[in-house]
CSV table of C-alpha atoms in Angstrom, one decimal:
chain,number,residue,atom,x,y,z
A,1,UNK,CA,-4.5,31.6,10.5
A,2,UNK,CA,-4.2,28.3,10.9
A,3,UNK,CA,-2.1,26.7,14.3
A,4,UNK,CA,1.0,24.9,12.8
A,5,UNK,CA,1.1,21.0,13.2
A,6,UNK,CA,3.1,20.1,15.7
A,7,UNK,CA,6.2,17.5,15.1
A,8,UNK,CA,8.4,15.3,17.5
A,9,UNK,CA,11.2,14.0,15.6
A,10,UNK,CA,13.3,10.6,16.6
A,11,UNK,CA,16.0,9.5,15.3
A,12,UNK,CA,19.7,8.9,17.2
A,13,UNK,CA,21.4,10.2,14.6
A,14,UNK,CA,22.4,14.1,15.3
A,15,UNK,CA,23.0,14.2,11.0
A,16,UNK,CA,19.5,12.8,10.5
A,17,UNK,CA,17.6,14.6,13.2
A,18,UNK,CA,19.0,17.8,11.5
A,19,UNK,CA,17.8,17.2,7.7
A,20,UNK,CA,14.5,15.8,8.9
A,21,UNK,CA,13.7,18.8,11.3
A,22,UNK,CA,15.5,21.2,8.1
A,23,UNK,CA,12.8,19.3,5.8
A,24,UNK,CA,9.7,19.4,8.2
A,25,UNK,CA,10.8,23.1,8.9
A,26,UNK,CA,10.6,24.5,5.3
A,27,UNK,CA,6.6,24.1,5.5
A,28,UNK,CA,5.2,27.4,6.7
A,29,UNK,CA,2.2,24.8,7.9
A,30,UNK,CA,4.3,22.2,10.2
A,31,UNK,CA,6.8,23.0,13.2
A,32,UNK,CA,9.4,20.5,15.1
A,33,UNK,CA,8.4,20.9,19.3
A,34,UNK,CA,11.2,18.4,20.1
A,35,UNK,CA,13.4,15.7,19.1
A,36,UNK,CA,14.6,12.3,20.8
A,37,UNK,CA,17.4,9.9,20.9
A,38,UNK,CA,15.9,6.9,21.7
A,39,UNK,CA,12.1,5.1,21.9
A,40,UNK,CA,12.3,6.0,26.1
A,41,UNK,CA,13.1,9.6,25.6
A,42,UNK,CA,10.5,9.4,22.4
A,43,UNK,CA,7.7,8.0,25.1
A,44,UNK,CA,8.2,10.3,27.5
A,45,UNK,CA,7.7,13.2,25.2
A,46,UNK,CA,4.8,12.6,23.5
A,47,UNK,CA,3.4,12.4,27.1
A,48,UNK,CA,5.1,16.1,27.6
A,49,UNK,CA,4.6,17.7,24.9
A,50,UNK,CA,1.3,15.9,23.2
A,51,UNK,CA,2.5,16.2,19.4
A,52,UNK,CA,0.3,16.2,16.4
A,53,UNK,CA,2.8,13.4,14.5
A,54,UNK,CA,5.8,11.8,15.2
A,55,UNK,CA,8.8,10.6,12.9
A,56,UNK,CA,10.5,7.1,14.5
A,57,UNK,CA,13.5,5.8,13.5
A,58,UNK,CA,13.7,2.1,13.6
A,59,UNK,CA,17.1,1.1,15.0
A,60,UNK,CA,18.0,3.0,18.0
A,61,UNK,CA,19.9,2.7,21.2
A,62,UNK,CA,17.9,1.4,24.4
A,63,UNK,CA,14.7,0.8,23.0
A,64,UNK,CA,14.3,0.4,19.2
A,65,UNK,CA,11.5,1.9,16.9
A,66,UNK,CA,9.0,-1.3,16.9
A,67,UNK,CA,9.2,-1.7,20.5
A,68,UNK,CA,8.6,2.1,21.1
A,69,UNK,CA,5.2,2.0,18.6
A,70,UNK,CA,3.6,-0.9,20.8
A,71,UNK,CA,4.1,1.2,23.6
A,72,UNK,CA,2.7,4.3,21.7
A,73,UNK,CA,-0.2,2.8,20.3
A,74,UNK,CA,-1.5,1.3,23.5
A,75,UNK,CA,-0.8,4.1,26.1
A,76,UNK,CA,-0.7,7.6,23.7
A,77,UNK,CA,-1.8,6.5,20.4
A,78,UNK,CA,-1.1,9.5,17.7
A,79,UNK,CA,-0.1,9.2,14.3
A,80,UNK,CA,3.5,7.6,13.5
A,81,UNK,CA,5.8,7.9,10.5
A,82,UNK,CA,8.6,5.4,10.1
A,83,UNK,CA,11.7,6.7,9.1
A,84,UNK,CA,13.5,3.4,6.9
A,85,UNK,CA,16.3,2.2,5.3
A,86,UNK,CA,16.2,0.8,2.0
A,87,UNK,CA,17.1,-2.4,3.0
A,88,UNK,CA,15.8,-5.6,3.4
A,89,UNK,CA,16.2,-6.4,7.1
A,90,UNK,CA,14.6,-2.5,7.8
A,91,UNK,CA,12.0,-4.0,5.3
A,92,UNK,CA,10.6,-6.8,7.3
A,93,UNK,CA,10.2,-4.5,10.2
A,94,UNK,CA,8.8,-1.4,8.9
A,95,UNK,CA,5.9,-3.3,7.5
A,96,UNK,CA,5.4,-5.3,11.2
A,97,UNK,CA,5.5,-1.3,12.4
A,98,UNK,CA,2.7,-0.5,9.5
A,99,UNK,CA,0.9,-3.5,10.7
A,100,UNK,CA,1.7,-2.6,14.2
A,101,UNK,CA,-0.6,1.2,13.9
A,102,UNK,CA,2.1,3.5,12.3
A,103,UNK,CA,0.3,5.4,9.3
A,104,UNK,CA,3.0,5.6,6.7
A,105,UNK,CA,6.7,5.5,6.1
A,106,UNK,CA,10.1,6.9,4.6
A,107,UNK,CA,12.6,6.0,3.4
A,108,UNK,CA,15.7,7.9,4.5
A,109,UNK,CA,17.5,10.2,2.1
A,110,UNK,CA,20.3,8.3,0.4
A,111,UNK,CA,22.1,7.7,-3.0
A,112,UNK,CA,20.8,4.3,-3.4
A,113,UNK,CA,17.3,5.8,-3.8
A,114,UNK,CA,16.4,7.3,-7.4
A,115,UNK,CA,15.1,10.6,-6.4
A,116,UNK,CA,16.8,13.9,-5.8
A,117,UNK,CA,17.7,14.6,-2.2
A,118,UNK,CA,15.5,17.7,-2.5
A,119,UNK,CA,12.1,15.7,-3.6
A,120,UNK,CA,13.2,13.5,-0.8
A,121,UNK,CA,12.8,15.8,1.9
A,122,UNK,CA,9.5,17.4,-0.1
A,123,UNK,CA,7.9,13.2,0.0
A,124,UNK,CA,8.9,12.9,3.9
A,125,UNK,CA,7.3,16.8,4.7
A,126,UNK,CA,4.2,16.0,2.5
A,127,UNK,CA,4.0,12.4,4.4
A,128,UNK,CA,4.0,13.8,8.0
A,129,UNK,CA,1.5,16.8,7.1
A,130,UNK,CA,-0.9,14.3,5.6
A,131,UNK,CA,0.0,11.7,8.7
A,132,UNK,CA,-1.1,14.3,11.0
A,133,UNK,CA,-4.4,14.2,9.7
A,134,UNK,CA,-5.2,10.8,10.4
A,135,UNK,CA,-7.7,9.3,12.7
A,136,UNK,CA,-5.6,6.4,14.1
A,137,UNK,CA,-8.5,5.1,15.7
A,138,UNK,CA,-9.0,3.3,12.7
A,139,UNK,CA,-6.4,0.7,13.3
A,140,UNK,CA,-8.4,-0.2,16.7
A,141,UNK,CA,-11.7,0.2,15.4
A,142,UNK,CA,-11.8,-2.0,12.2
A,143,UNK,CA,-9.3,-4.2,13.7
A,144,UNK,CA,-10.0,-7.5,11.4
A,145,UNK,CA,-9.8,-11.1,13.1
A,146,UNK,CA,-6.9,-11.7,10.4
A,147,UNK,CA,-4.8,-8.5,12.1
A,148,UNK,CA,-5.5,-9.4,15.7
A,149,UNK,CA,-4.5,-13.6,15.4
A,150,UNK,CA,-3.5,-14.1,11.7
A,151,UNK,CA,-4.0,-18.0,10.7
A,152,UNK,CA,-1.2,-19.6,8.6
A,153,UNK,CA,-2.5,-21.6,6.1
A,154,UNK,CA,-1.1,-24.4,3.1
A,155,UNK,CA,-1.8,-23.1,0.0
A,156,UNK,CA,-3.9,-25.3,-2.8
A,157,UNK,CA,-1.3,-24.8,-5.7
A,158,UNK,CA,-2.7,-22.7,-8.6
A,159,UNK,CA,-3.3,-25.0,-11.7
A,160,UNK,CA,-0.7,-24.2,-14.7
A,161,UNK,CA,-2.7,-22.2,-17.7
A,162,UNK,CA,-4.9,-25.4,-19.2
A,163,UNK,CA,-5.4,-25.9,-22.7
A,164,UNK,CA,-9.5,-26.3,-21.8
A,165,UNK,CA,-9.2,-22.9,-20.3
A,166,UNK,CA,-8.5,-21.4,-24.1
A,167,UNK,CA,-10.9,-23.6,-25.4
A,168,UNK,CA,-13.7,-22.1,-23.7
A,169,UNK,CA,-13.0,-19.1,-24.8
A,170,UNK,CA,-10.6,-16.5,-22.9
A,171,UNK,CA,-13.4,-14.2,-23.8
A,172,UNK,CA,-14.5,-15.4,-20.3
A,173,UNK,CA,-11.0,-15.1,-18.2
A,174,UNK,CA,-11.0,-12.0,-15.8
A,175,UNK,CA,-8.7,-9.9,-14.2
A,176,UNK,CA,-8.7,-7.4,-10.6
A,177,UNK,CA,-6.8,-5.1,-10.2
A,178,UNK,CA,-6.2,-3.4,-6.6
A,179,UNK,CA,-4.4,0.1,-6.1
A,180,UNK,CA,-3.6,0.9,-2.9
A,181,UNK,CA,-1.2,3.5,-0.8
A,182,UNK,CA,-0.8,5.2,2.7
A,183,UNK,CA,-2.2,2.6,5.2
A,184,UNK,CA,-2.5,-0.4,2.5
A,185,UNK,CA,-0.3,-3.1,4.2
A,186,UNK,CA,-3.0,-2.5,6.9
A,187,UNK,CA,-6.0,-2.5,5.4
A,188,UNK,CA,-4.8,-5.3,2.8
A,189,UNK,CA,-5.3,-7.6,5.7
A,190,UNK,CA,-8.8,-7.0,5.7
A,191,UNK,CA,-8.9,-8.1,2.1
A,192,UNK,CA,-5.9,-10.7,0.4
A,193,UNK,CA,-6.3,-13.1,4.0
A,194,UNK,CA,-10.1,-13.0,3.4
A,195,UNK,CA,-10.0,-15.1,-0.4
A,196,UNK,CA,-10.5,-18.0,-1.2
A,197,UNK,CA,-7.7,-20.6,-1.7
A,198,UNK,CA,-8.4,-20.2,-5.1
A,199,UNK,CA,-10.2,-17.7,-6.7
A,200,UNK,CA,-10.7,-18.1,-10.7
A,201,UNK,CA,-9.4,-14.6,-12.0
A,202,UNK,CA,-6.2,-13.1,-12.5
A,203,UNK,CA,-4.9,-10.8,-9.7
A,204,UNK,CA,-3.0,-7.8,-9.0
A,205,UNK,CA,-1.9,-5.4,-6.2
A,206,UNK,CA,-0.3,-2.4,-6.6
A,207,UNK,CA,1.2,-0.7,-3.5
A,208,UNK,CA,3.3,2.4,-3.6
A,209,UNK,CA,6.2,0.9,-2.0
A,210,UNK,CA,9.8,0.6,-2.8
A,211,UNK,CA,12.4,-1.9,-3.8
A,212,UNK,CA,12.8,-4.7,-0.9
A,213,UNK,CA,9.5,-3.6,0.8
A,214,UNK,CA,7.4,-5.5,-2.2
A,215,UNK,CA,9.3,-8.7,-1.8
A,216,UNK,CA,8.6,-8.4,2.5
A,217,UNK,CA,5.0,-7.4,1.6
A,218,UNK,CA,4.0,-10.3,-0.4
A,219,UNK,CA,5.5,-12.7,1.4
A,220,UNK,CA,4.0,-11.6,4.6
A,221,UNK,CA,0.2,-11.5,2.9
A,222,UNK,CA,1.7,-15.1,1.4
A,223,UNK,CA,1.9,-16.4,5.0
A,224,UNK,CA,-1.6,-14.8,6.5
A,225,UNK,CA,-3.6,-16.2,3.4
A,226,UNK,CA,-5.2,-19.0,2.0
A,227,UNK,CA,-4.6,-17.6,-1.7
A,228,UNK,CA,-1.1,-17.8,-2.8
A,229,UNK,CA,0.5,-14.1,-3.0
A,230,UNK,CA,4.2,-13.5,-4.7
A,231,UNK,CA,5.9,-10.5,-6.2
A,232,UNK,CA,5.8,-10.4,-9.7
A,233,UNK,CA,8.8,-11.5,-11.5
A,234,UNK,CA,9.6,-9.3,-15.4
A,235,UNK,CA,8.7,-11.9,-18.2
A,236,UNK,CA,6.9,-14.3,-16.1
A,237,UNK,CA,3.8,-16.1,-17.1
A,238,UNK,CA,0.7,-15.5,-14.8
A,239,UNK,CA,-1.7,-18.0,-13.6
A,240,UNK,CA,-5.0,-17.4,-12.3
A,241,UNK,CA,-5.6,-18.2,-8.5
A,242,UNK,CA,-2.2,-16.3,-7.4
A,243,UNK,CA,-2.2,-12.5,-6.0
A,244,UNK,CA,0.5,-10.8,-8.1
A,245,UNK,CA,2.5,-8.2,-5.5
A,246,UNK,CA,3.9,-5.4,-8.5
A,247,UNK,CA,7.2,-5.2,-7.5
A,248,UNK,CA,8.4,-2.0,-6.4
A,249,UNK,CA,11.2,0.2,-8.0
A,250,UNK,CA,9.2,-0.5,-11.8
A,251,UNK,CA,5.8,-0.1,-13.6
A,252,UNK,CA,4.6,-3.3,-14.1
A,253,UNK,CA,2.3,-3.8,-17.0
A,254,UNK,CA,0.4,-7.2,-18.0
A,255,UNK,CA,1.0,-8.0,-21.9
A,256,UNK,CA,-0.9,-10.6,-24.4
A,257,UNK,CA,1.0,-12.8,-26.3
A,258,UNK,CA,-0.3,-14.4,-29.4
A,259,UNK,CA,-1.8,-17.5,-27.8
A,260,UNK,CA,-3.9,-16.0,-25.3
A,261,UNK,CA,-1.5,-16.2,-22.4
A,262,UNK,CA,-0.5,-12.8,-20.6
A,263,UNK,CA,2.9,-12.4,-19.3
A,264,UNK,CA,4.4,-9.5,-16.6
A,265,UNK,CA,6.4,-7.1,-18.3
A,266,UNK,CA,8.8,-4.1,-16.0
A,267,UNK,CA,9.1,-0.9,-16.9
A,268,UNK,CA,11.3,1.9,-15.7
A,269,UNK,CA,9.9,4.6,-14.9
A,270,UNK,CA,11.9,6.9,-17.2
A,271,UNK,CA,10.1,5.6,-19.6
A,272,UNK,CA,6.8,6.3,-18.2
A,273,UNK,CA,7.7,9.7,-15.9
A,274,UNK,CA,5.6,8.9,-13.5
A,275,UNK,CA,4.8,10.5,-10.0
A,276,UNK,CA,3.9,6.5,-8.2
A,277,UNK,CA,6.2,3.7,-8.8
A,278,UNK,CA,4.9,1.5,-9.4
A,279,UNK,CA,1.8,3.2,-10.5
A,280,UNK,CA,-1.9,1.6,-10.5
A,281,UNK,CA,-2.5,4.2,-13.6
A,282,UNK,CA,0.2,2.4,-15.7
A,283,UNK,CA,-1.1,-1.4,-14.7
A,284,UNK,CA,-4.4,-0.7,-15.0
A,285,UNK,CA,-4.4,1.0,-18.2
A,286,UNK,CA,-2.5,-1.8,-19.9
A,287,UNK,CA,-5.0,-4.7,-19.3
A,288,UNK,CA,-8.6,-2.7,-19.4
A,289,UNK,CA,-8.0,-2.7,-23.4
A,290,UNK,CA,-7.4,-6.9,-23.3
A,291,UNK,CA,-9.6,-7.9,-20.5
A,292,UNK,CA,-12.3,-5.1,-21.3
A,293,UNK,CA,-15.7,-5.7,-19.8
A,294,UNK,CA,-13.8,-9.1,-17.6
A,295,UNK,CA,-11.6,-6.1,-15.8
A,296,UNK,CA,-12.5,-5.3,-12.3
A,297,UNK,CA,-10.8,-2.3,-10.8
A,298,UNK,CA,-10.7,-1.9,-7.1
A,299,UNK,CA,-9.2,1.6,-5.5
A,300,UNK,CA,-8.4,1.4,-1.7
A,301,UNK,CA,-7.0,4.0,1.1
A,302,UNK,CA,-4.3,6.5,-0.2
A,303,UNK,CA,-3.2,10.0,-1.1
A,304,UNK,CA,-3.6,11.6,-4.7
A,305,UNK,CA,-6.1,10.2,-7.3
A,306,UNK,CA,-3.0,7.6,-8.8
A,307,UNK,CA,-5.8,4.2,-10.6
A,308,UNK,CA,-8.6,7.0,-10.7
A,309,UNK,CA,-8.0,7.6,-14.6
A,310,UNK,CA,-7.8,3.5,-14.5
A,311,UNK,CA,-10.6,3.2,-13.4
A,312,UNK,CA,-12.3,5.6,-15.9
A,313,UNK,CA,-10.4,3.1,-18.9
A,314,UNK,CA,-12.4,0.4,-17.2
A,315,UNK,CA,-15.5,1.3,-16.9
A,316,UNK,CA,-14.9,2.8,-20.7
A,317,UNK,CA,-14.8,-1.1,-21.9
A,318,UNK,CA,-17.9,-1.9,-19.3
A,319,UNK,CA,-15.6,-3.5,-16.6
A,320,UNK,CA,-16.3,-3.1,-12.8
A,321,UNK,CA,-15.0,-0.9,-10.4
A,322,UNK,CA,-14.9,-0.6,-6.0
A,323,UNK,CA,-13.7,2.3,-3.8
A,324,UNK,CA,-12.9,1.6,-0.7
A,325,UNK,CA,-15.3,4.0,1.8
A,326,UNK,CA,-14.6,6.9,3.9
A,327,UNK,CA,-15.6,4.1,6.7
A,328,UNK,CA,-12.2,2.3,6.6
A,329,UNK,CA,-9.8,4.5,3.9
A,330,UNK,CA,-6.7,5.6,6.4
A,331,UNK,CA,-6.4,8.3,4.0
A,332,UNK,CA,-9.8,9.0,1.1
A,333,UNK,CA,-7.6,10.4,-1.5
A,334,UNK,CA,-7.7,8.2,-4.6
A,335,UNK,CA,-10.9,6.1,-3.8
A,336,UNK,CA,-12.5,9.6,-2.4
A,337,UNK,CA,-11.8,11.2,-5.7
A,338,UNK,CA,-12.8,7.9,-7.9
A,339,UNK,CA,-16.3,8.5,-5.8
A,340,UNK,CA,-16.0,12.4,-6.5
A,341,UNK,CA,-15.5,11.6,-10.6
A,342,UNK,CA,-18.0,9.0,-11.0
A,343,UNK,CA,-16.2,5.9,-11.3
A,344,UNK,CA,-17.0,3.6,-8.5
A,345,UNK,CA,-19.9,1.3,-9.3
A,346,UNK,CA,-19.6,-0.3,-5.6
A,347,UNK,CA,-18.6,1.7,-2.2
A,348,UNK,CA,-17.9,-0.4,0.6
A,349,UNK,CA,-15.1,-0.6,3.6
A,350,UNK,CA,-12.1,-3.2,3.5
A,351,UNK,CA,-13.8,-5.4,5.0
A,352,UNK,CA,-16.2,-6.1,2.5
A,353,UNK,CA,-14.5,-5.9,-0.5
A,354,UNK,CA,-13.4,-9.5,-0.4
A,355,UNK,CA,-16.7,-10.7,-0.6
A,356,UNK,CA,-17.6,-8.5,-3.7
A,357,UNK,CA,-14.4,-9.3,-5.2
A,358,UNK,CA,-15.3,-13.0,-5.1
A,359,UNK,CA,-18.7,-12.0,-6.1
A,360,UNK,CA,-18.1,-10.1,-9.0
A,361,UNK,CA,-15.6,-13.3,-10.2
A,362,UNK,CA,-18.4,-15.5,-10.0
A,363,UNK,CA,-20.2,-13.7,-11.7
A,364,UNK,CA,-23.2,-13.4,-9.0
A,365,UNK,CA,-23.8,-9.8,-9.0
């Protein structure tokens, strides 16, 4: 039998240290050693009590959850979950905390959030299982010049859609498409800073992340890149040289209109009933049958197998696809199991996939 993982839970609230430990609990495989009130008491027993994962709240008394992860990270480094608000404010700093080492988040169970308050407490128990299997020594070990002292850069403006551009034939327009989960505001660094200013292709990245967190997330790659990044926006027109951010909360799914231009349509997710939003599944399956062999599909670090069947759509109209390797992925689920299934024409870690990216635009592989 197998030893139970071992959780320290922290969180100043007596209410939310209760339904957290309850949730954690009601896995035979996981067990809560101890909780804390604050990031000092949260220091100190790590160093006690040597836990396989731990859940941090953000804003607590004495020492607050960003201040406590530094700490962690350089003196007892383990795996960290962050336990969120759905706000904007908590957005901004969960992702510094994500950039910071921590290996995933949650949101904290609330009405404001469309899921049941029983699949809430199933997402945070699956989250800190799968957290306790991460290496964190990843986060030192690939630790990209773009992480350590990120350059701020002016962005070249991307050129509106140009008649010449249809003229030529949008037979020769392309599109990528990146799907990404657990660890992706990290690993993301190793990839959106690393473009050109302006790369000639269409662009999208899908994180699983929720409302608020898309908005902090592309404006934080926006400031640490040379390319401009933004949220996507329902019903706007896209341009080429500008990473899309799919906004979270909504599937978002690229559409043709009659003259060749492709606009960014939302869709809820009753509509599409799926386990992701947004999914890469849903946006990659709605521009391999316009962009055909021009799509390029790239699967990074996460759990599941969510842009695995996309990928399998792209490579059905000849398009190319990337996984991320084993090297960098936080977590190998959905680029392990695009590997596994035989759709990954290129394997390569984060910090690589720029370059083939680029590559692959050009045209020079």
């Amino acid at each position: 039998m197998k030893a139970k993982k071992r959780i320290l839970v922290v969180d100043d609230s007596p209410f939310m240290r209760k339904l957290i430990v309850k949730s954690l609990e009601s896995r035979a495989s996981m067990e809560v050693i101890g909780v804390a009130r604050d990031g000092n008491e949260a220091i100190e027993k790590i160093k006690e009590l040597h836990p396989d994962a731990v859940t941090l709240d953000i804003q607590m008394p004495k020492m607050d959850g960003l201040t406590a992860l530094k700490i962690i990270m350089r003196e007892c480094p383990l795996p960290v979950v962050i336990v969120s608000s759905l706000s904007q404010e908590q957005a901004d700093i969960t992702l510094e905390c994500l950039e910071t080492g921590a290996v995933d988040f949650i949101l904290k169970p609330s009405d404001d959030i469309l899921m049941s308050r029983q699949d809430q407490m199933k997402e945070l128990a699956l989250k800190v299982f799968s957290a306790c299997n991460i290496d964190v020594s990843h986060f030192k070990k690939n630790e990209s010049p773009s992480s350590v002292s990120p350059k701020l850069y002016t962005k070249p403006v991307a050129p509106l859609y140009k008649k010449e551009s249809v003229s030529i034939g949008s037979s020769f327009e392309k599109i990528v498409v990146i799907g990404i989960s657990t660890g992706g505001p990290k690993n993301l660094l190793d990839v959106v800073p690393e473009l050109p200013g302006y790369l000639n292709a269409y662009m999208f990245v899908i994180q699983h992340m929720p409302e608020f967190f898309t908005k902090s997330f592309a404006d934080r790659l926006n400031h640490l890149s040379k390319i401009q990044v933004k949220e996507t926006e329902d019903g706007e027109m896209i341009r080429k040289g500008v990473v899309y951010i799919a906004r979270g909360g909504f599937h978002t799914k690229v559409l043709e209109m009659s003259n060749k231009k492709y606009y960014v349509k939302h869709v809820d997710n009753s509509r599409e009933n799926n386990l992701y939003v947004p999914s890469v599944d849903v946006t990659i399956e709605s521009i391999a049958p316009i962009f055909r062999s021009r799509a390029i599909g790239v699967l990074m670090t996460g759990m599941g197998r969510d842009g695995v069947d996309g990928l399998k759509s792209i490579k059905g109209f000849l398009g190319q696809t990337i996984a991320e390797s084993k090297e960098t992925a936080v977590i190998y689920g959905m680029p392990g199991v695009a590997v596994e299934e035989g759709c990954a024409d290129f394997i390569l870690p984060s910090y690589r996939i720029a370059e083939k990216i680029v590559e692959l635009v050009d045209g020079t592989t």
